[in-house]
mmCIF file of C-alpha atoms in Angstrom:
data_model
loop_
_atom_site.group_PDB
_atom_site.id
_atom_site.type_symbol
_atom_site.label_atom_id
_atom_site.label_comp_id
_atom_site.label_asym_id
_atom_site.label_seq_id
_atom_site.Cartn_x
_atom_site.Cartn_y
_atom_site.Cartn_z
ATOM 1 C CA MET A 1061 -5.083 -21.449 21.818
ATOM 2 C CA ALA A 1062 -1.789 -21.045 23.541
ATOM 3 C CA ASN A 1063 -1.737 -21.972 27.762
ATOM 4 C CA ILE A 1064 1.290 -19.198 28.104
ATOM 5 C CA LYS A 1065 1.105 -15.331 29.729
ATOM 6 C CA SER A 1066 3.580 -14.526 26.395
ATOM 7 C CA ALA A 1067 2.225 -16.135 24.151
ATOM 8 C CA LYS A 1068 -1.775 -14.968 24.304
ATOM 9 C CA LYS A 1069 -0.241 -11.456 24.222
ATOM 10 C CA ARG A 1070 2.049 -12.833 20.819
ATOM 11 C CA VAL A 1071 -1.842 -13.954 19.277
ATOM 12 C CA LEU A 1072 -3.558 -10.640 20.363
ATOM 13 C CA VAL A 1073 -0.841 -8.245 19.803
ATOM 14 C CA ASN A 1074 0.070 -10.309 16.195
ATOM 15 C CA LYS A 1075 -3.856 -9.973 15.053
ATOM 16 C CA THR A 1076 -4.117 -6.160 15.691
ATOM 17 C CA LYS A 1077 -0.696 -5.620 14.373
ATOM 18 C CA ALA A 1078 -2.104 -8.236 11.032
ATOM 19 C CA GLU A 1079 -4.853 -5.819 10.693
ATOM 20 C CA ARG A 1080 -3.156 -2.592 11.399
ATOM 21 C CA ASN A 1081 -0.935 -4.230 8.158
ATOM 22 C CA LYS A 1082 -4.501 -5.133 6.271
ATOM 23 C CA SER A 1083 -6.275 -1.855 6.068
ATOM 24 C CA ILE A 1084 -2.902 -0.005 5.183
ATOM 25 C CA LYS A 1085 -2.655 -2.448 2.716
ATOM 26 C CA SER A 1086 -5.682 -2.456 0.725
ATOM 27 C CA ALA A 1087 -5.623 1.156 0.970
ATOM 28 C CA VAL A 1088 -3.005 0.983 -1.685
ATOM 29 C CA LYS A 1089 -4.540 -1.258 -3.301
ATOM 30 C CA THR A 1090 -7.292 1.015 -3.444
ATOM 31 C CA SER A 1091 -5.160 4.686 -4.398
ATOM 32 C CA ILE A 1092 -3.254 1.727 -7.405
ATOM 33 C CA ARG A 1093 -6.550 1.247 -8.961
ATOM 34 C CA LYS A 1094 -7.111 4.830 -8.496
ATOM 35 C CA VAL A 1095 -4.176 5.872 -11.334
ATOM 36 C CA GLU A 1096 -5.123 2.937 -13.190
ATOM 37 C CA ALA A 1097 -8.899 4.116 -13.709
ATOM 38 C CA ALA A 1098 -7.567 7.190 -14.841
ATOM 39 C CA ILE A 1099 -5.013 5.793 -17.029
ATOM 40 C CA GLU A 1100 -7.374 3.638 -18.708
ATOM 41 C CA ALA A 1101 -9.876 6.959 -19.625
ATOM 42 C CA LYS A 1102 -6.527 8.192 -20.668
ATOM 43 C CA ASP A 1103 -7.479 11.496 -18.786
ATOM 44 C CA LYS A 1104 -3.576 13.115 -18.202
ATOM 45 C CA GLU A 1105 -4.956 15.423 -15.128
ATOM 46 C CA ALA A 1106 -6.750 13.574 -13.014
ATOM 47 C CA ALA A 1107 -4.191 10.562 -13.842
ATOM 48 C CA SER A 1108 -1.174 12.774 -11.991
ATOM 49 C CA ALA A 1109 -3.544 13.854 -8.889
ATOM 50 C CA ALA A 1110 -4.063 10.359 -8.896
ATOM 51 C CA LEU A 1111 -0.346 9.188 -8.793
ATOM 52 C CA LEU A 1112 0.498 12.443 -6.300
ATOM 53 C CA ASN A 1113 -1.756 10.001 -4.190
ATOM 54 C CA ALA A 1114 -1.366 6.898 -4.943
ATOM 55 C CA ILE A 1115 2.552 7.482 -3.957
ATOM 56 C CA SER A 1116 2.435 9.527 -0.389
ATOM 57 C CA THR A 1117 -0.054 6.401 0.266
ATOM 58 C CA ILE A 1118 2.765 3.961 -0.740
ATOM 59 C CA ASP A 1119 5.860 5.254 0.920
ATOM 60 C CA LYS A 1120 3.365 6.087 4.521
ATOM 61 C CA ALA A 1121 3.056 1.857 3.971
ATOM 62 C CA ALA A 1122 7.233 1.924 3.401
ATOM 63 C CA SER A 1123 7.384 3.903 6.586
ATOM 64 C CA LYS A 1124 5.381 1.844 8.620
ATOM 65 C CA GLY A 1125 7.174 -1.439 7.682
ATOM 66 C CA VAL A 1126 4.109 -2.796 5.981
ATOM 67 C CA TYR A 1127 5.636 -2.897 2.188
ATOM 68 C CA HIS A 1128 9.496 -3.059 1.594
ATOM 69 C CA LYS A 1129 11.312 -0.548 0.399
ATOM 70 C CA ASN A 1130 12.211 -1.701 -3.332
ATOM 71 C CA THR A 1131 8.681 -3.426 -3.224
ATOM 72 C CA ALA A 1132 7.134 0.508 -2.953
ATOM 73 C CA ALA A 1133 9.535 2.118 -5.316
ATOM 74 C CA ARG A 1134 8.487 -0.292 -7.728
ATOM 75 C CA LYS A 1135 5.226 0.135 -7.287
ATOM 76 C CA VAL A 1136 5.832 3.895 -7.610
ATOM 77 C CA SER A 1137 7.783 4.048 -10.557
ATOM 78 C CA ARG A 1138 5.402 1.347 -12.183
ATOM 79 C CA LEU A 1139 2.853 3.776 -12.050
ATOM 80 C CA SER A 1140 4.937 6.683 -12.774
ATOM 81 C CA LYS A 1141 5.577 5.533 -16.304
ATOM 82 C CA ALA A 1142 2.325 4.847 -16.849
ATOM 83 C CA VAL A 1143 1.196 7.996 -16.487
ATOM 84 C CA ASN A 1144 4.369 9.803 -18.296
ATOM 85 C CA ALA A 1145 2.677 7.185 -21.399
ATOM 86 C CA LEU A 1146 -0.050 9.161 -21.671
ATOM 87 C CA ALA A 1147 0.482 12.202 -24.133
#
């Protein structure tokens, strides 16, 4: 454990930020799983609805700095491509 006051604060702040990031990443993963489940079920409407929610969640995560913008764009692109492949 740190002895210096500023170092103790950094430990606390980093822990708080890590918990926030973990929560946001978990929400992104859940929304992606919902899209993938709809794709597996070949339900185009449900997949499209889940995709809109997933895009929103991913974009929020990118704007908060949890994901790099290119990572977010890649995730959105892959999900969109999979949903559009449903006929």
